[in-house]
Coordinates of C-alpha atoms and ligand atoms in Angstrom, one line a residue:
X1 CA 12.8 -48.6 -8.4
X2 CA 11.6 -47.3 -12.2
X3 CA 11.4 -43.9 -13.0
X4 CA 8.1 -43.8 -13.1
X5 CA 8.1 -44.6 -9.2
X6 CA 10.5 -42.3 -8.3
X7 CA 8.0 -39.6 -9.9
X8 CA 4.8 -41.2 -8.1
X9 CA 6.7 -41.1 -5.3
X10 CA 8.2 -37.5 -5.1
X11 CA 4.7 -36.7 -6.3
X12 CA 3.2 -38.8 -2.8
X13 CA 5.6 -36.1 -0.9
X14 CA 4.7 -32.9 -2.3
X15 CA 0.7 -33.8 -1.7
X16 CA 1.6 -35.0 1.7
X17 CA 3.4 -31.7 2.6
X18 CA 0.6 -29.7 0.8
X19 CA -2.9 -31.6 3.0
X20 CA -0.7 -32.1 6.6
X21 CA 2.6 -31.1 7.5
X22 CA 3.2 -27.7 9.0
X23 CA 4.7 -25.5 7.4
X24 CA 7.3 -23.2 9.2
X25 CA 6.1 -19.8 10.6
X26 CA 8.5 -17.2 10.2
X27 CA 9.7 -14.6 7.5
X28 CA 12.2 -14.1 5.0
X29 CA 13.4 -11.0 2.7
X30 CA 13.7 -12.1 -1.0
X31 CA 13.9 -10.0 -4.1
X32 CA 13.1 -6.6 -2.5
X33 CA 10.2 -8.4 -1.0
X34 CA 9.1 -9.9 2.3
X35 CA 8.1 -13.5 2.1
X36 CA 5.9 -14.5 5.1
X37 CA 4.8 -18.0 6.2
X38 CA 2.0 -18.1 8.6
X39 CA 2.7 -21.5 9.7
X40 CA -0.5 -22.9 9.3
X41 CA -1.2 -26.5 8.5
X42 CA -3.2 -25.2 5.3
X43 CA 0.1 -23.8 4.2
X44 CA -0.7 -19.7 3.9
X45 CA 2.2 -17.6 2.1
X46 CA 2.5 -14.7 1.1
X47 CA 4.7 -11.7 -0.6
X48 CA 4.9 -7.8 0.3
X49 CA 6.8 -5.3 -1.8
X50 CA 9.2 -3.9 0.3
X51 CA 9.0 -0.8 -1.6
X52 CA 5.2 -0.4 -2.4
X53 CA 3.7 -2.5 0.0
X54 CA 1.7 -4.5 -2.4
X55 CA 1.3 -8.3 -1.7
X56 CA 2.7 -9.7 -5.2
X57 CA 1.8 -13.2 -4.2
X58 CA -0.5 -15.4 -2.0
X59 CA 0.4 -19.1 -2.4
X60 CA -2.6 -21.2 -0.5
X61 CA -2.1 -24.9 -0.4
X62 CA 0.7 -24.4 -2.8
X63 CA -1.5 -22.8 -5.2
X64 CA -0.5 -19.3 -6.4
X65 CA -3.6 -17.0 -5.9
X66 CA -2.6 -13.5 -6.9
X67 CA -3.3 -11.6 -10.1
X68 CA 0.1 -10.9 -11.7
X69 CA -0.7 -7.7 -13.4
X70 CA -1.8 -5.8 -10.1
X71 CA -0.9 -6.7 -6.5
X72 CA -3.7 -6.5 -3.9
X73 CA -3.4 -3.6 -1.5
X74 CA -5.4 -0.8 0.4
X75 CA -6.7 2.1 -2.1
X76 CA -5.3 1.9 -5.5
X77 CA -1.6 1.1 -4.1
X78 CA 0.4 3.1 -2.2
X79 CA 2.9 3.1 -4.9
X80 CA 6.0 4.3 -2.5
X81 CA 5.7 3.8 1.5
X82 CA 8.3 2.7 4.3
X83 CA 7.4 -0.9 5.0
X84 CA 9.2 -2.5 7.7
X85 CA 8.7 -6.0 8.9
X86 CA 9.0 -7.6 12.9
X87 CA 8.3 -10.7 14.5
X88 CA 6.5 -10.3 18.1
X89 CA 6.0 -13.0 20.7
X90 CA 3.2 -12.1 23.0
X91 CA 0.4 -14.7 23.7
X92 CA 1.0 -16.2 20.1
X93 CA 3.6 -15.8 17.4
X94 CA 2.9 -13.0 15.3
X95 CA 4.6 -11.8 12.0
X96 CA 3.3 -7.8 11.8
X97 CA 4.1 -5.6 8.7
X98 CA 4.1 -1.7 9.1
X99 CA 3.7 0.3 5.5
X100 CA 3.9 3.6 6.7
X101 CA 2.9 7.3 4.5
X102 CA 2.2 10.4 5.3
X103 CA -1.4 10.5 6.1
X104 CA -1.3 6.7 6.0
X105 CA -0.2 3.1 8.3
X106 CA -1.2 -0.2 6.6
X107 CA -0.7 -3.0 9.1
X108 CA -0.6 -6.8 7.6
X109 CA -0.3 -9.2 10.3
X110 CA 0.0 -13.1 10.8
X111 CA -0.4 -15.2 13.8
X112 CA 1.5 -18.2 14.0
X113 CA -1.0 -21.5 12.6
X114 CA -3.8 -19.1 11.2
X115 CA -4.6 -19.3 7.1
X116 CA -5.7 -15.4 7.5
X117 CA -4.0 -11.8 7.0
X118 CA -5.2 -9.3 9.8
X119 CA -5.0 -5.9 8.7
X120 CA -5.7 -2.5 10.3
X121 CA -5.6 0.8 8.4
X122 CA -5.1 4.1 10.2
X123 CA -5.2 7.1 8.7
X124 CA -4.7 10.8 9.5
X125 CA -6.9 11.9 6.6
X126 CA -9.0 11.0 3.8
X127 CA -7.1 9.3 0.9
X128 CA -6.8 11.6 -2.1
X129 CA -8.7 8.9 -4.2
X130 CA -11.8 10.2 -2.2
X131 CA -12.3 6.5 -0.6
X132 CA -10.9 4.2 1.8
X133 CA -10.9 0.4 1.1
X134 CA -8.9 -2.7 0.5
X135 CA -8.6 -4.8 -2.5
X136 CA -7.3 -8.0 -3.1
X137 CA -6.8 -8.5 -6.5
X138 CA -7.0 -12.6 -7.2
X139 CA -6.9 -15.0 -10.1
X140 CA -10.3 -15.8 -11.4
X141 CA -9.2 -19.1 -12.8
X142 CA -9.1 -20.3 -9.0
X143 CA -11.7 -18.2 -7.5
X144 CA -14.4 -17.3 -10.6
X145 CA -17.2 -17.4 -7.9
X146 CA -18.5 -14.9 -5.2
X147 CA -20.3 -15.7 -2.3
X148 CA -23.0 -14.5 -0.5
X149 CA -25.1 -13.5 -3.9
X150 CA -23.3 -15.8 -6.3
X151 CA -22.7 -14.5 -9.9
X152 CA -24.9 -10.9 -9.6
X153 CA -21.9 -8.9 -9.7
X154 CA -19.2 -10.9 -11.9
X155 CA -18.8 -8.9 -15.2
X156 CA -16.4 -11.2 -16.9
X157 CA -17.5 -11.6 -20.2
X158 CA -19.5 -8.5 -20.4
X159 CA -20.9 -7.8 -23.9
X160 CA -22.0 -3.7 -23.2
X161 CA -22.1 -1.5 -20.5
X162 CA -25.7 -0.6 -19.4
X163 CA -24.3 2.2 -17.0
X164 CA -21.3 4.3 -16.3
X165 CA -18.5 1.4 -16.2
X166 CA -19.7 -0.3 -13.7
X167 CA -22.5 -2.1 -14.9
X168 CA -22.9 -4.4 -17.5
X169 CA -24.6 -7.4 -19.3
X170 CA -23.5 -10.2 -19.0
X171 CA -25.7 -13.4 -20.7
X172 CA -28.4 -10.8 -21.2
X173 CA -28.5 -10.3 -17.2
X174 CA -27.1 -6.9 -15.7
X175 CA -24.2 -7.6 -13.9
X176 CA -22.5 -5.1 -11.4
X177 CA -19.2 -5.0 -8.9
X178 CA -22.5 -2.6 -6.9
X179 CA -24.8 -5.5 -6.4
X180 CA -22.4 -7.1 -4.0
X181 CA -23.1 -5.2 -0.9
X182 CA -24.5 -6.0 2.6
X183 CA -25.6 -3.8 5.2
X184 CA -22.9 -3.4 7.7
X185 CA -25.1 -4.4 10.0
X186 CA -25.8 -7.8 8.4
X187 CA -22.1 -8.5 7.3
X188 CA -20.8 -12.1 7.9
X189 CA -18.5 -12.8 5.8
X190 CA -18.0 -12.4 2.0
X191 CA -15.8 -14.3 -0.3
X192 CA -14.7 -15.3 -3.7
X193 CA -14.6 -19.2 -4.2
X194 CA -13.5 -22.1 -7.0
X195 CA -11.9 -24.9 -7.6
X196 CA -12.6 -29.0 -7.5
X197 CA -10.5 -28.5 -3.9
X198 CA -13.2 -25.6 -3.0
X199 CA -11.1 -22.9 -1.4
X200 CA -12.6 -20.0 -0.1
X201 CA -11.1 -16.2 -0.1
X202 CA -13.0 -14.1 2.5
X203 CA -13.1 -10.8 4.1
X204 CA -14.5 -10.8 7.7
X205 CA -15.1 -7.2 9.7
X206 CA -16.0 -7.3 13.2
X207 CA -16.6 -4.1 13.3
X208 CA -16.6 -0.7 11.3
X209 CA -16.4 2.0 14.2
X210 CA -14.1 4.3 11.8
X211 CA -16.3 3.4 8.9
X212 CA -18.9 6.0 7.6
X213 CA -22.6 5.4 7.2
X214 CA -23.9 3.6 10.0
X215 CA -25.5 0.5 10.2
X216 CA -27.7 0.5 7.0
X217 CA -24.3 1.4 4.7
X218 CA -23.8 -0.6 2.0
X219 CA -20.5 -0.9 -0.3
X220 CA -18.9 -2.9 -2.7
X221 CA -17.7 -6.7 -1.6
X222 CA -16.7 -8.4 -4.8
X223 CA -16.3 -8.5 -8.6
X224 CA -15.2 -11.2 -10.6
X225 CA -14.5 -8.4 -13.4
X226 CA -12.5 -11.0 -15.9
X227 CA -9.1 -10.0 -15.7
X228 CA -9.3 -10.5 -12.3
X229 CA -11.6 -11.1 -9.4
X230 CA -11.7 -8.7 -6.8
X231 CA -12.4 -8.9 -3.3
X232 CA -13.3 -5.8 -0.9
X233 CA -13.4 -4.3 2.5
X234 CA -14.8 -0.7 2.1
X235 CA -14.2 1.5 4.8
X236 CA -15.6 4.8 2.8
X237 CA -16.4 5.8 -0.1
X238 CA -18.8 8.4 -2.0
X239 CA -21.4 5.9 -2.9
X240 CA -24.3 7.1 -1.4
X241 CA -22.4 9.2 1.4
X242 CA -24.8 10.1 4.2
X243 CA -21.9 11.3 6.4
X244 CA -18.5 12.7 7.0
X245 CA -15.6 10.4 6.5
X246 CA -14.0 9.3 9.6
X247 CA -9.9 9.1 10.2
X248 CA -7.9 7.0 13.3
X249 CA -7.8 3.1 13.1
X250 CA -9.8 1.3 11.0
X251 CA -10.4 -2.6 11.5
X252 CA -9.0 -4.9 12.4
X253 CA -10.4 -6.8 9.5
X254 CA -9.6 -10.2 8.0
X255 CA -8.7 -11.9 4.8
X256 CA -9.5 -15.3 5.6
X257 CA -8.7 -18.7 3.7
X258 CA -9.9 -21.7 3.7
X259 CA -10.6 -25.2 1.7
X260 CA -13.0 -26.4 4.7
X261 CA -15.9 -24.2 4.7
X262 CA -17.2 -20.6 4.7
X263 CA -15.2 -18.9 7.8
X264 CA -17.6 -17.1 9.7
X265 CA -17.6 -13.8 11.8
X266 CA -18.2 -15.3 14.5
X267 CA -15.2 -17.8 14.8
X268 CA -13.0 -14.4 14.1
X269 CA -10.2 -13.7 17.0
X270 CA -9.3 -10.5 17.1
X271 CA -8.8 -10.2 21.1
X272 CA -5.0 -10.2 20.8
X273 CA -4.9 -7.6 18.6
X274 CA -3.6 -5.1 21.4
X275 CA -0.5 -6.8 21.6
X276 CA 0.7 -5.1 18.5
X277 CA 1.1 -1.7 19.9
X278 CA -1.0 -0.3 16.7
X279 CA -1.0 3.0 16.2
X280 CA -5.1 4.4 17.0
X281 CA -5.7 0.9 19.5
X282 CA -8.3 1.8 21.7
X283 CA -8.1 -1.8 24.1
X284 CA -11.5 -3.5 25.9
X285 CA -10.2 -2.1 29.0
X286 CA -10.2 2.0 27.7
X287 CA -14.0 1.5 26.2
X288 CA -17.1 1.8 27.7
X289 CA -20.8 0.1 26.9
X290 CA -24.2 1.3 26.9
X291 CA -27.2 -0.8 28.0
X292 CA -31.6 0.0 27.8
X293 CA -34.5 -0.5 26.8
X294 CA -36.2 0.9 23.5
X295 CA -39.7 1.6 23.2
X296 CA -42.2 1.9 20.8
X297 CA -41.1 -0.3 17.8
X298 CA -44.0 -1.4 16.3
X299 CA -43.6 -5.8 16.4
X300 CA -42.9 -7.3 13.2
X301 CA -40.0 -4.6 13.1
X302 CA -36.9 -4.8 14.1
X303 CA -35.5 -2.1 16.2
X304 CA -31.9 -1.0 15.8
X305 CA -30.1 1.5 18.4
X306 CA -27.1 3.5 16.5
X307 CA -24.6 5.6 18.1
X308 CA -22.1 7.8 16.4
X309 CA -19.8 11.2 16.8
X310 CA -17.4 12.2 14.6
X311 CA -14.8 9.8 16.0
X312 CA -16.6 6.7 15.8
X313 CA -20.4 4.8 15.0
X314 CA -21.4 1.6 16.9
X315 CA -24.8 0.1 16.8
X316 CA -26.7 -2.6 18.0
X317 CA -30.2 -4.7 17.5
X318 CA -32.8 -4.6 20.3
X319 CA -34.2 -8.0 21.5
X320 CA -38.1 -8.4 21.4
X321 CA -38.1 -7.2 24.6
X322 CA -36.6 -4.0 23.3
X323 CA -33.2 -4.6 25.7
X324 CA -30.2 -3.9 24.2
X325 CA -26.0 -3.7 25.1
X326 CA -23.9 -1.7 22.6
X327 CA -20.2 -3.2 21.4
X328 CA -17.1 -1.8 23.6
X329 CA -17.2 1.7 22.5
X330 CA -14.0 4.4 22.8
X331 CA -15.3 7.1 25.2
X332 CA -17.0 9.9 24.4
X333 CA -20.3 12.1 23.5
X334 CA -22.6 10.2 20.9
X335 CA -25.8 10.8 19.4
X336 CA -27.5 7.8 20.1
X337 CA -30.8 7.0 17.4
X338 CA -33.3 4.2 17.4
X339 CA -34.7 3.1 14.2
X340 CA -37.9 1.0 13.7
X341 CA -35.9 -1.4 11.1
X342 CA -34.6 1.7 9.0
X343 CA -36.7 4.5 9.8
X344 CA -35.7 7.0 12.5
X345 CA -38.2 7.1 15.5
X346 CA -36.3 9.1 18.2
X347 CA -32.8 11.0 18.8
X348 CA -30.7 11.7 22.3
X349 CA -27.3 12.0 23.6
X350 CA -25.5 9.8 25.1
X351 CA -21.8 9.7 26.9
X352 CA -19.5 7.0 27.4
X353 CA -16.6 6.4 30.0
X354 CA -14.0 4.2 30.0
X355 CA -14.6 0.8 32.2
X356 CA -18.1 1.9 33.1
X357 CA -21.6 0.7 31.4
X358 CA -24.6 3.6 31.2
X359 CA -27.8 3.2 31.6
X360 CA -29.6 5.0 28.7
X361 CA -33.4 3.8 27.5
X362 CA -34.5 5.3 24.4
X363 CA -38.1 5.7 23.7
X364 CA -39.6 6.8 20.2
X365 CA -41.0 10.1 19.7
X366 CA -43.4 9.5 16.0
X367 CA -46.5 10.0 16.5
X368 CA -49.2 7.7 15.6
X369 CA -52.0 9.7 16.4
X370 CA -53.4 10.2 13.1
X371 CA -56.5 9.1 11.8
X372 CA -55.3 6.8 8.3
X373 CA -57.3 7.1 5.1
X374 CA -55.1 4.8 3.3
X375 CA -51.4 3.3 3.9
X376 CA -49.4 2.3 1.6
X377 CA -46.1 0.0 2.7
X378 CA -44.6 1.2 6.4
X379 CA -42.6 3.6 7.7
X380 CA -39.4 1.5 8.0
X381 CA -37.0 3.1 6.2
X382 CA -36.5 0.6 3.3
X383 CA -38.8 0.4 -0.3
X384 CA -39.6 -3.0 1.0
X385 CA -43.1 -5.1 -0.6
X386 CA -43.0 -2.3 -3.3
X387 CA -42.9 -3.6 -7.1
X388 CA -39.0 -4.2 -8.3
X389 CA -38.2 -4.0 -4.2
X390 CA -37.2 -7.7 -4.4
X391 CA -35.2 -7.5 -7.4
X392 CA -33.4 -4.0 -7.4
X393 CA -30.4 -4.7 -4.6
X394 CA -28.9 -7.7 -7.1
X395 CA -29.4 -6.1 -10.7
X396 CA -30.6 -2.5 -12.5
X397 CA -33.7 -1.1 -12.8
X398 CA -33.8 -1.7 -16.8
X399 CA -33.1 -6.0 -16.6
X400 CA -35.7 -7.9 -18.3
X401 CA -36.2 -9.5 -15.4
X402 CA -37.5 -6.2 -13.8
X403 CA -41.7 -6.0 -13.7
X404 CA -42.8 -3.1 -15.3
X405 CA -42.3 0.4 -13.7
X406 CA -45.6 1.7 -14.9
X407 CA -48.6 0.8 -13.3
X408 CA -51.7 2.3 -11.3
X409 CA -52.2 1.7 -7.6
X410 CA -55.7 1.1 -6.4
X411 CA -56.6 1.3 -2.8
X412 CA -58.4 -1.6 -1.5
X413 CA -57.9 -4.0 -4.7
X414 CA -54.1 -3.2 -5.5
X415 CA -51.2 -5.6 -4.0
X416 CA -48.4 -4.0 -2.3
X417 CA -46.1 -5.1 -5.6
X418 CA -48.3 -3.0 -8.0
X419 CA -46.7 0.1 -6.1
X420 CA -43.4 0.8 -7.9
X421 CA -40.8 1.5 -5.5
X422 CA -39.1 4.1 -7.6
X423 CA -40.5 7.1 -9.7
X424 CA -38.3 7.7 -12.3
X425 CA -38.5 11.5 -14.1
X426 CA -38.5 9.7 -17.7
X427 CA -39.8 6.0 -16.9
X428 CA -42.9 5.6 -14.7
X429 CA -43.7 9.2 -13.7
X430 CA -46.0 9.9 -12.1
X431 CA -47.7 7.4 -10.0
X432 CA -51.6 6.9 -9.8
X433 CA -53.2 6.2 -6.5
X434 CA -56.9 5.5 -6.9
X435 CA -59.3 5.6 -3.7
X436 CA -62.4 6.2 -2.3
X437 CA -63.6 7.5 0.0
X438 CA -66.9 7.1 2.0
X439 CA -67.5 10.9 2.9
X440 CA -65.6 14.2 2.1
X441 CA -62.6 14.0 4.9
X442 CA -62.1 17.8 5.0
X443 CA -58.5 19.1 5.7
X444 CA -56.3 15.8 5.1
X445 CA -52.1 15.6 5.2
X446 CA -50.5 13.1 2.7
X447 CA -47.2 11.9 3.7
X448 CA -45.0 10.8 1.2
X449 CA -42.2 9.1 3.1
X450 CA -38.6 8.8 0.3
X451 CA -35.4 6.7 1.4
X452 CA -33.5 8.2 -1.3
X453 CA -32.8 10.9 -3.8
X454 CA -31.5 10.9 -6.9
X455 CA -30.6 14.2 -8.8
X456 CA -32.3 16.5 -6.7
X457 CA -35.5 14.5 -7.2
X458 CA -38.5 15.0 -5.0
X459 CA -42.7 14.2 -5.1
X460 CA -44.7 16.7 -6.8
X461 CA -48.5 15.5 -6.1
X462 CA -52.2 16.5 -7.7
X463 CA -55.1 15.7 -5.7
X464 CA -58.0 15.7 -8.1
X465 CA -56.3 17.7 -10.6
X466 CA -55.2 20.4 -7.9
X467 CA -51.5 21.0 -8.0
X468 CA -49.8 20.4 -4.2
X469 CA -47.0 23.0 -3.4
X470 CA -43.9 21.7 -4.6
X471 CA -41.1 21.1 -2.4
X472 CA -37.8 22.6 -2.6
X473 CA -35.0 20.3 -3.7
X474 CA -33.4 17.3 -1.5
X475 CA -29.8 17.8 -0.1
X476 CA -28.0 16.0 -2.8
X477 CA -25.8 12.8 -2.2
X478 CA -23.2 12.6 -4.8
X479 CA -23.5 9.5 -7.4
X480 CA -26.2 7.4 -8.0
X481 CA -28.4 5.4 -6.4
X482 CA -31.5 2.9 -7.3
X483 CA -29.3 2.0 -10.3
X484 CA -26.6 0.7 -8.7
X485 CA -28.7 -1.1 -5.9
X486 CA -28.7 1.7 -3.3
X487 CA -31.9 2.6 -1.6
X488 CA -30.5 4.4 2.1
X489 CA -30.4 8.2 1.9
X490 CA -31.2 11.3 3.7
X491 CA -34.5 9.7 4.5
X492 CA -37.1 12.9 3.4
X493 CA -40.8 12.9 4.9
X494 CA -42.8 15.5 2.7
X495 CA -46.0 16.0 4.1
X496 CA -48.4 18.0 1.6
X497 CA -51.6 19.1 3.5
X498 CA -54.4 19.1 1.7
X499 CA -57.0 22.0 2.0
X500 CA -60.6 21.0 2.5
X501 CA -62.8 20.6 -0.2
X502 CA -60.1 18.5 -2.5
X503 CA -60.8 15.3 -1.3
X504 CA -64.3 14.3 -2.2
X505 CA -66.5 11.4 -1.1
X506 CA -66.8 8.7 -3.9
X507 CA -63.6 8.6 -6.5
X508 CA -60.6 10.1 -5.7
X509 CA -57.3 10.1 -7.8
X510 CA -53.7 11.3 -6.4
X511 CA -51.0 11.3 -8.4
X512 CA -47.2 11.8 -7.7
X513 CA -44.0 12.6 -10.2
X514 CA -40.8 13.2 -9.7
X515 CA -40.3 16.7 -9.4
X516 CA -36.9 18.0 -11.0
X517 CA -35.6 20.8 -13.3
X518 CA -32.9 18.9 -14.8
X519 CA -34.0 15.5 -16.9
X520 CA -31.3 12.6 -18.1
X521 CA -31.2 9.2 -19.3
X522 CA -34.2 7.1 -18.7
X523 CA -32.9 5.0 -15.5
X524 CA -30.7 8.2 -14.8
X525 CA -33.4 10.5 -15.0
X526 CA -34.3 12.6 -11.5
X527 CA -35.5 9.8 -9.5
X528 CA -36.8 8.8 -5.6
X529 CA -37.6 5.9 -3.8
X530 CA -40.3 5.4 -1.7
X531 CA -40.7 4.3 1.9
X532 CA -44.5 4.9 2.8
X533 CA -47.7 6.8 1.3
X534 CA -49.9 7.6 3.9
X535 CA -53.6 9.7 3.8
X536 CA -54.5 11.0 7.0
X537 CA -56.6 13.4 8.7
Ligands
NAG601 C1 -19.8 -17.7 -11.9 O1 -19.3 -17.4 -13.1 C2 -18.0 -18.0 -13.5 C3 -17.6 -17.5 -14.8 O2 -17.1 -16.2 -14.7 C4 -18.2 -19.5 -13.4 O3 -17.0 -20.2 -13.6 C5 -18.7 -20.0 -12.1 O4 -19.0 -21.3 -12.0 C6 -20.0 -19.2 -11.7 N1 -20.4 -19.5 -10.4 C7 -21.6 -19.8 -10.0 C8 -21.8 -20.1 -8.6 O5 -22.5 -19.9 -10.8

């Protein structure tokens, strides 16, 4: 046998051991760090600091994945924590590390055969970086892609910054880490993806009951940002916080890999999990369910029952029927809320026993008893059919791919895309709505429904040239909104009423600004989004 054979075959080998054979599940402590195999037949290993608690490595199929520079890890490290390591046999192998802090338990497991790190985070109290999430921290010369929304939040190779240092152009697009985000309530799975071999990096929740938000929250997923590309599971955070921050267990929560597909939610196992003894555990068998009916969603919307306290949130679509069974909740007292797609349409209480499903049927309490002049868009909660409302999730308000902010709405004539969906203090303001009317209505109310404010921004409205009251400022949500993709706020309904005698029969104009003392940059400037305009009598 020739050299070259001996290479070909030693070569034949190491392929062989890489695409089949199983590699051996167990642990090892090497260099002040703990190597664990997970014994999976795509061969998943990886490396924890000992010390920090940072995985320094992830070899996948042989192929290193982790940035060198910066491990991956929950916050921004945890630069010093007692990490401890143990194997437990229960229904299936399982390799679980502890990194334990003060306020602080990171949990990293393996079960024996899986390509996937579990984790679970529980914490005592807020991290002082002011938000709670993993990050994973990989090379973007084998994972330059992101999946679902492909390439609208990579930044490598960003010429400026367009906003704060977060969003960028990239190829004369604007490219942001912000414009990754799902609903909770619509999370699958996200990932980061390359290579000629296709393998897939994702991050699978099957829940967020110690998550913040509710179901309409929406956070950072994933950033190809150059140096690295980054992969998330935000638990909290201050982008667009609608609620306090809540401690105990958080997760469990997967980081998935995979070279034969996109792993989905549903295929995640998390059953076991209880044989861990995890600090904060709450097991199937010491949570409760609730079961209904909701009435009063309009059709064509979809109705969404949410339950939270300040332990935990849970939530749950109804069917068309309007039946619907919560997740396995921990017990407790919870405000229970129905939403017609996003917008609130009734409130109760509801409480939940260990072992036991309640009956609770939730019926909505917004009245349609009003006589309509003109409606524009629906109350749901979301800018939705508005101009820019199709484009502004997946890039900022100034890309050239934006229509323009300015235009005038015309009752009768305009589409539903010639309403902006955002009045900006220094862009578009104000809006002009032009109706007519058959006959003077009298007294008249005009609703002016807002998902979100921005810098204390709210709808200051003429009627004919007659100045409406203005109304006092918003509570403000720290950081920004329609500029980074964010729409879901406090939600304010400002209804102005109108005295008789403004409204005339023939022409009518109504315009609406955004009403603010303080001014700023042109996309930064006091801004709000709109739900619904709505004339009635
Ligand atoms: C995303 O951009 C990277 C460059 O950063 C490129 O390698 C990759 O092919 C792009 N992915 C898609 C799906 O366009």
């Amino acid at each position: 046998m020739g050299p070259s054979s001996v290479f070909q075959l030693a070569i034949f080998a190491i392929s062989c051991y890489v695409s089949g054979a199983l590699a051996a599940f167990g642990y090892t402590s090497s260099g002040a760090n703990y190597i664990v195999d997970a014994g999976s037949s795509n061969p998943l290993v990886f490396s924890v600091s000992q010390s920090s608690c940072d995985i320094n490595s992830i070899k996948f199929r042989g192929t290193e994945l982790q940035y060198g520079s910066q491990g991956s890890h929950i916050s921004s490290g945890l630069g010093t924590a007692t990490v401890s390591i143990s194997q437990i046999t229960g229904s299936s192998k399982y390799i679980k590390i502890t990194c334990v802090t003060s306020t602080l338990t990171q949990y990293m497991v393996v079960r024996e055969g899986d390509s996937i790190i579990y984790m679970a985070t529980y914490i005592t109290a807020q991290p002082a970086i002011g938000e709670l999430r993993f990050i994973a921290r990989l090379l973007p010369a084998k994972l330059p892609s992101e999946y679902p929304y492909g390439n609208v939040s990579n930044t490598n190779g960003a010429s400026s910054a367009v906003e704060g240092s977060d969003v960028y152009l990239v190829n004369s697009q604007t490219r942001s880490k912000f414009y990754s985000s799902t609903r909770f309530i619509d999370e699958d799975s996200h990932c980061v993806y390359g290579g000629t071999d296709v393998i897939n990096v994702c991050i699978i929740t099957p829940q967020q009951e110690s998550s913040s938000g509710g179901p309409f929250f929406r956070d950072i997923d994933s950033n190809n940002a150059g140096a690295s590309t980054n992969l998330y599971n935000y638990m909290n955070s201050g982008h667009a916080q609608t609620e306090a921050y809540r401690t105990g267990l958080h997760g469990p929560y997967l980081m998935q890999f995979s070279r034969s597909g996109v792993p989905n939610l549903k295929g995640a196992d998390v059953s076991w999990f209880g044989e861990l003894g995890l600090t904060g555990y709450v097991a199937a068998s010491g949570r409760g369910t609730v079961s209904g009916t909701a009435s009063g969603v309009p059709s064509g919307m979809q109705g969404v029952v949410h339950w939270h306290n300040s332990a935990a949130q849970y939530w749950a679509k109804t069917s068309s029927n309007g039946a619907f069974t919560s997740p396995l909740m921990k017990p407790g007292t919870y405000t229970m809320v129905l939403y017609q797609t996003e917008f609130k349409i009734a409130s109760t209480s509801v409480t939940v026993s260990a072992g036991k499903t309640t009956t609770a049927n939730i019926a909505s309490t917004y009245s349609s008893t009003r006589k309509s002049l003109f409606k524009i868009g629906e109350y749901d909660g979301q800018p939705t059919g508005f101009r820019n409302a199709d484009k502004f999730l997946r890039m900022h308000p100034s890309d050239t791919r934006m229509s323009s902010w300015s235009s005038t709405y015309t009752v009768g004539s305009s589409a539903l895309s010639d309403f902006p969906m955002a009045v900006f203090q220094s862009v578009n303001s104000p809006v002009t709505i032009k109706f007519t009317l058959a006959s003077a209505p009298g007294a008249a109310t005009l609703r002016i429904a807002t998902t979100l404010s921005f810098a204390g921004s709210r709808p200051q409205t003429t009627v004919n040239g007659w100045a409406g009251a203005a109304p006092s400022a918003p509570t403000k949500i720290d950081s920004r909104g329609v500029t980074r993709g964010t729409y879901r706020g406090f939600g304010e309904v400002y209804d102005l009423s109108i005295p008789a005698g403004k409204l005339v029969a023939g022409s009518n104009t109504i315009t609406i600004s955004s009403l603010s003392g303080s001014s700023g940059d042109t996309f930064l400037s006091p801004n709000f989004i709109f739900d619904c305009v709505e004339l009635f009598t």
